[in-house]
Amino acid sequence: MNESHGHQQPKTHTKILLTSLSAMVAETATFPIDLTKTRLQLHSSTTKPTNAFVVASEIIRQQGPLGFYQGLSPAILRHLFYTPIRIVGYENLRYLVVVNNEVAGGGGDLVSLSTKALLGGISGVIAQVVASPADLVKVRMQADGRIVNQGLQPRYSGPLDAFSKIIKAEGFGGLWKGVLPNIQRAFLVNMGELACYDHAKRFIIQNHISADNIYAHTLASILSGLSATALSCPADVVKTRMMNQAASKDGKAVYQSSYDCLVKTVRMEGLKALWKGFFPTWSRLGPWQFVFWVTYEKFRHAAGLSSF
């Protein structure tokens, strides 16, 4: 893989379709891990200590295997917007940098890791702002499983019902509740994921560790997953807690802002709480990226496109 692939004008429409299909495959395959991660992060220090395995076993015991797919439909809806914008956006931005470098005589094929990180972060922020309403519904529906376990009725019967009730109770702007921690996490995770995958894959191939095949894609995806998780986990915890809190009857919320949530979480639960769910987050990001990148690279090859 080399960045001279950017010399040809990107076939944006084809790439959007391929990223959407690849994201749907990856999301469906790894959604049970995402649900476990979300439930784990919603546990506070005031509840009984738990871990990912306990949470997963509770889901199976109380809801059966299908309980792992609570909130799948809004998750897939989110990725129909989020993934194409960030992946295709990153590649198009990288293409512009390559062209500008060539015009300036600075070596078009060379894009620094810091530049890739910035491009990844920018594309992630744009994608997350667009997809934030679907992300909010996904988190709320995932959290509903805990309410059902307590013998109560779920807040929402489905994605459309969730959108309707959130707008009615919290206003249209309520769909973007938690958008700040959302975009903070999106910047960090895409900075780690896209830049690391791109750079690691290039390093692996150029140093003859592997050819541009499934082995290179797998190794690069594992490395990018670790990088993305380490950077994004604190913002992910804050994002999940901010988005899950619905307005109370008196209009007050537990957390007034993402900063307030960050401070209260550290004060009440310690610094370690910011990395609560690190293992399930990485164990989800790793398989997700493996499935996504391998599928996407195969689709690109089948469509006659160059490697990412």
Coordinates of C-alpha atoms in Angstrom, one line a residue:
M1 CA 0.0 0.0 0.0
N2 CA 1.3 3.5 -0.8
E3 CA -0.3 6.8 -0.8
S4 CA 0.3 7.2 -4.5
H5 CA -3.0 5.5 -4.8
G6 CA -4.4 8.9 -4.1
H7 CA -3.1 10.0 -7.5
Q8 CA -6.3 8.8 -9.1
Q9 CA -9.4 10.7 -8.3
P10 CA -11.3 8.7 -5.7
K11 CA -14.5 6.9 -6.8
T12 CA -16.4 8.4 -3.9
H13 CA -19.9 6.9 -4.6
T14 CA -18.5 3.4 -4.9
K15 CA -16.5 3.8 -1.7
I16 CA -19.5 5.0 0.2
L17 CA -21.5 1.9 -0.8
L18 CA -18.6 -0.4 0.1
T19 CA -17.9 1.2 3.5
S20 CA -21.6 1.0 4.3
L21 CA -21.8 -2.7 3.5
S22 CA -18.6 -3.4 5.3
A23 CA -19.7 -1.5 8.4
M24 CA -23.0 -3.4 8.5
V25 CA -21.2 -6.7 8.4
A26 CA -18.7 -5.6 11.2
E27 CA -21.4 -4.0 13.4
T28 CA -23.6 -7.1 13.3
A29 CA -20.7 -9.4 14.0
T30 CA -19.4 -7.4 17.0
F31 CA -22.6 -5.8 18.4
P32 CA -22.9 -8.2 21.4
I33 CA -19.5 -7.0 22.6
D34 CA -20.6 -3.3 22.2
L35 CA -23.7 -4.0 24.3
T36 CA -21.6 -5.6 27.0
K37 CA -19.3 -2.6 27.0
T38 CA -22.1 -0.1 27.3
R39 CA -23.8 -2.0 30.2
L40 CA -20.5 -2.2 32.0
Q41 CA -19.8 1.5 31.6
L42 CA -23.2 2.4 33.0
H43 CA -22.4 0.6 36.3
S44 CA -21.2 3.1 38.9
S45 CA -19.3 2.5 42.1
T46 CA -22.5 2.5 44.0
T47 CA -23.6 -0.8 42.4
K48 CA -22.2 -4.2 43.0
P49 CA -18.7 -4.6 41.5
T50 CA -18.9 -6.4 38.1
N51 CA -17.0 -7.2 35.0
A52 CA -17.6 -7.9 31.3
F53 CA -18.1 -11.7 31.9
V54 CA -20.7 -11.1 34.6
V55 CA -22.6 -8.6 32.5
A56 CA -22.6 -10.9 29.5
S57 CA -23.8 -13.9 31.6
E58 CA -26.6 -11.8 33.0
I59 CA -27.8 -10.8 29.5
I60 CA -27.9 -14.4 28.4
R61 CA -29.7 -15.6 31.6
Q62 CA -32.3 -12.8 31.6
Q63 CA -32.9 -12.1 27.9
G64 CA -31.4 -15.0 26.0
P65 CA -29.0 -14.7 23.1
L66 CA -31.2 -12.2 21.3
G67 CA -30.7 -9.8 24.2
F68 CA -27.2 -9.1 22.8
Y69 CA -28.8 -7.4 19.9
Q70 CA -30.9 -4.8 21.8
G71 CA -30.4 -1.6 19.8
L72 CA -28.8 -3.1 16.7
S73 CA -31.1 -1.3 14.2
P74 CA -30.1 2.3 15.3
A75 CA -26.5 1.1 15.5
I76 CA -26.6 0.0 11.8
L77 CA -28.5 3.3 10.9
R78 CA -25.7 5.2 12.6
H79 CA -23.0 3.4 10.6
L80 CA -24.8 4.1 7.3
F81 CA -23.8 7.8 8.0
Y82 CA -20.8 7.6 10.3
T83 CA -18.5 5.1 8.6
P84 CA -18.8 6.3 5.0
I85 CA -18.2 10.0 6.0
R86 CA -15.1 9.2 8.2
I87 CA -13.5 6.6 6.0
V88 CA -14.1 8.2 2.6
G89 CA -13.6 11.6 4.0
Y90 CA -10.2 10.6 5.4
E91 CA -9.1 9.1 2.1
N92 CA -10.2 12.2 0.2
L93 CA -8.5 14.5 2.6
R94 CA -5.3 12.4 2.3
Y95 CA -5.6 12.6 -1.5
L96 CA -5.7 16.4 -1.3
V97 CA -2.6 16.5 0.9
V98 CA -0.8 14.2 -1.5
V99 CA -1.7 16.5 -4.5
N100 CA -0.8 19.6 -2.6
N101 CA 2.6 18.1 -1.7
E102 CA 3.2 17.3 -5.3
V103 CA 2.4 20.8 -6.4
A104 CA 4.7 22.2 -3.7
G105 CA 7.4 19.8 -4.8
G106 CA 7.5 18.3 -1.3
G107 CA 7.2 14.6 -2.2
G108 CA 3.6 13.7 -2.8
D109 CA 3.8 10.1 -1.6
L110 CA 4.9 11.1 1.9
V111 CA 2.1 12.0 4.4
S112 CA 3.4 12.3 8.0
L113 CA 1.8 10.4 10.9
S114 CA 0.8 13.6 12.6
T115 CA -0.9 14.8 9.4
K116 CA -2.8 11.5 9.2
A117 CA -3.8 11.8 12.8
L118 CA -5.2 15.3 12.2
L119 CA -7.1 14.2 9.1
G120 CA -8.5 11.2 10.9
G121 CA -9.7 13.3 13.8
I122 CA -11.3 15.9 11.5
S123 CA -13.2 13.3 9.4
G124 CA -14.3 11.6 12.6
V125 CA -15.7 14.8 14.1
I126 CA -17.7 15.6 10.9
A127 CA -19.1 12.1 10.8
Q128 CA -20.1 12.0 14.4
V129 CA -22.0 15.3 14.3
V130 CA -24.1 13.8 11.5
A131 CA -24.6 10.4 13.1
S132 CA -25.1 11.6 16.8
P133 CA -28.9 11.2 16.9
A134 CA -28.7 7.6 15.9
D135 CA -25.9 7.1 18.4
L136 CA -28.0 8.5 21.1
V137 CA -30.9 6.2 20.3
K138 CA -28.5 3.2 20.2
V139 CA -27.2 3.9 23.7
R140 CA -30.7 4.6 25.2
M141 CA -32.0 1.3 23.7
Q142 CA -29.0 -0.7 24.9
A143 CA -29.5 0.8 28.4
D144 CA -33.2 -0.2 28.3
G145 CA -32.2 -3.8 28.8
R146 CA -31.3 -3.0 32.4
I147 CA -34.7 -1.4 33.0
V148 CA -36.4 -4.6 31.6
N149 CA -34.3 -6.7 34.0
Q150 CA -35.8 -4.7 36.9
G151 CA -39.3 -5.7 35.8
L152 CA -40.1 -2.3 34.3
Q153 CA -41.3 -1.4 30.9
P154 CA -38.6 -0.3 28.4
R155 CA -38.6 3.4 27.6
Y156 CA -38.8 2.8 23.9
S157 CA -40.4 0.2 21.7
G158 CA -38.1 0.8 18.8
P159 CA -35.8 3.3 17.0
L160 CA -38.7 5.4 15.6
D161 CA -40.5 5.5 18.9
A162 CA -37.2 6.5 20.6
F163 CA -36.7 9.4 18.1
S164 CA -40.3 10.5 18.6
K165 CA -40.2 10.4 22.4
I166 CA -36.8 12.1 22.7
I167 CA -38.0 15.0 20.5
K168 CA -41.2 15.3 22.4
A169 CA -39.6 15.2 25.9
E170 CA -36.3 17.0 25.2
G171 CA -36.9 18.9 22.0
F172 CA -35.2 18.4 18.6
G173 CA -31.9 19.5 20.2
G174 CA -32.3 16.5 22.6
L175 CA -31.2 14.3 19.7
W176 CA -27.7 15.9 20.0
K177 CA -27.5 15.4 23.8
G178 CA -23.9 14.5 24.6
V179 CA -22.7 15.7 21.2
L180 CA -19.6 17.4 22.8
P181 CA -18.2 14.2 24.4
N182 CA -19.4 12.4 21.3
I183 CA -17.2 14.5 19.0
Q184 CA -14.3 14.4 21.5
R185 CA -14.4 10.7 21.4
A186 CA -14.8 10.6 17.6
F187 CA -11.7 12.8 17.2
L188 CA -9.6 10.6 19.4
V189 CA -10.8 7.2 18.2
N190 CA -10.5 8.2 14.5
M191 CA -7.1 9.8 15.1
G192 CA -5.9 6.5 16.6
E193 CA -7.8 4.2 14.3
L194 CA -7.4 5.7 10.8
A195 CA -3.9 7.1 11.2
C196 CA -2.6 4.0 13.0
Y197 CA -4.1 1.6 10.5
D198 CA -2.9 3.6 7.5
H199 CA 0.6 4.1 8.9
A200 CA 1.0 0.6 10.4
K201 CA -0.2 -1.1 7.2
R202 CA 2.3 1.0 5.2
F203 CA 5.1 0.1 7.6
I204 CA 4.3 -3.6 7.5
I205 CA 4.3 -3.7 3.7
Q206 CA 7.4 -1.5 3.2
N207 CA 9.4 -3.5 5.7
H208 CA 8.4 -6.8 4.0
I209 CA 6.7 -8.1 7.2
S210 CA 3.8 -9.1 5.0
A211 CA 2.4 -8.4 1.6
D212 CA -0.7 -6.3 1.1
N213 CA -3.1 -9.1 2.2
I214 CA -5.2 -10.3 5.1
Y215 CA -2.2 -10.7 7.4
A216 CA -1.2 -7.1 7.0
H217 CA -4.8 -6.0 7.4
T218 CA -5.2 -8.1 10.6
L219 CA -2.0 -6.9 12.2
A220 CA -2.6 -3.2 11.3
S221 CA -6.2 -3.4 12.6
I222 CA -5.1 -4.9 16.0
L223 CA -2.5 -2.1 16.4
S224 CA -5.0 0.6 15.5
G225 CA -7.6 -0.9 17.8
L226 CA -5.2 -0.7 20.8
S227 CA -4.3 2.9 19.9
A228 CA -7.9 4.0 19.4
T229 CA -9.0 2.4 22.7
A230 CA -6.2 3.9 24.8
L231 CA -7.0 7.4 23.4
S232 CA -10.8 7.2 23.4
C233 CA -11.8 5.2 26.4
P234 CA -12.1 8.1 28.9
A235 CA -14.2 10.1 26.4
D236 CA -16.3 7.0 25.7
V237 CA -17.2 6.6 29.4
V238 CA -18.2 10.3 29.6
K239 CA -20.1 10.1 26.3
T240 CA -22.1 7.0 27.4
R241 CA -23.1 8.5 30.8
M242 CA -24.0 11.8 29.3
M243 CA -26.2 10.3 26.5
N244 CA -27.9 7.8 28.8
Q245 CA -29.3 10.4 31.2
A246 CA -32.8 11.6 30.3
A247 CA -34.2 14.8 31.6
S248 CA -35.9 14.4 35.1
K249 CA -39.3 15.8 36.0
D250 CA -37.7 18.9 37.4
G251 CA -35.6 19.3 34.4
K252 CA -32.3 18.7 36.2
A253 CA -29.7 16.2 35.1
V254 CA -26.9 14.4 37.1
Y255 CA -24.2 15.8 34.8
Q256 CA -24.4 19.4 33.6
S257 CA -21.7 19.0 31.1
S258 CA -19.1 16.6 29.8
Y259 CA -16.5 18.3 32.1
D260 CA -18.9 18.0 35.0
C261 CA -19.3 14.3 34.2
L262 CA -15.6 13.8 34.0
V263 CA -14.9 15.5 37.3
K264 CA -17.7 13.7 39.2
T265 CA -16.7 10.3 37.8
V266 CA -13.1 10.7 38.9
R267 CA -14.1 12.2 42.3
M268 CA -16.6 9.4 43.0
E269 CA -15.0 6.4 41.4
G270 CA -11.3 7.3 40.9
L271 CA -9.1 7.8 37.9
K272 CA -9.4 4.1 36.9
A273 CA -13.1 4.6 36.2
L274 CA -12.2 6.6 33.0
W275 CA -10.9 3.3 31.6
K276 CA -13.8 1.3 32.8
G277 CA -14.7 -1.1 30.1
F278 CA -11.2 -0.9 28.5
F279 CA -11.0 -4.7 27.7
P280 CA -14.5 -5.0 26.2
T281 CA -13.9 -1.7 24.3
W282 CA -10.7 -3.1 22.8
S283 CA -12.1 -6.6 22.4
R284 CA -14.9 -4.9 20.3
L285 CA -12.7 -2.4 18.4
G286 CA -10.2 -5.1 17.5
P287 CA -12.7 -7.6 16.0
W288 CA -14.8 -4.7 14.5
Q289 CA -11.7 -3.3 12.7
F290 CA -10.6 -6.8 11.6
V291 CA -14.0 -7.6 10.1
F292 CA -14.4 -4.1 8.7
W293 CA -11.0 -3.6 7.1
V294 CA -10.7 -7.2 5.8
T295 CA -14.2 -6.9 4.3
Y296 CA -13.6 -3.4 2.9
E297 CA -10.3 -4.3 1.4
K298 CA -11.8 -7.4 -0.3
F299 CA -14.8 -5.3 -1.6
R300 CA -12.4 -2.7 -2.9
H301 CA -10.4 -5.3 -4.7
A302 CA -13.5 -6.9 -6.2
A303 CA -14.7 -3.5 -7.4
G304 CA -11.3 -2.8 -9.1
L305 CA -10.2 -0.1 -6.6
S306 CA -6.7 0.2 -5.1
S307 CA -6.0 -0.8 -1.5
F308 CA -6.9 1.8 1.2

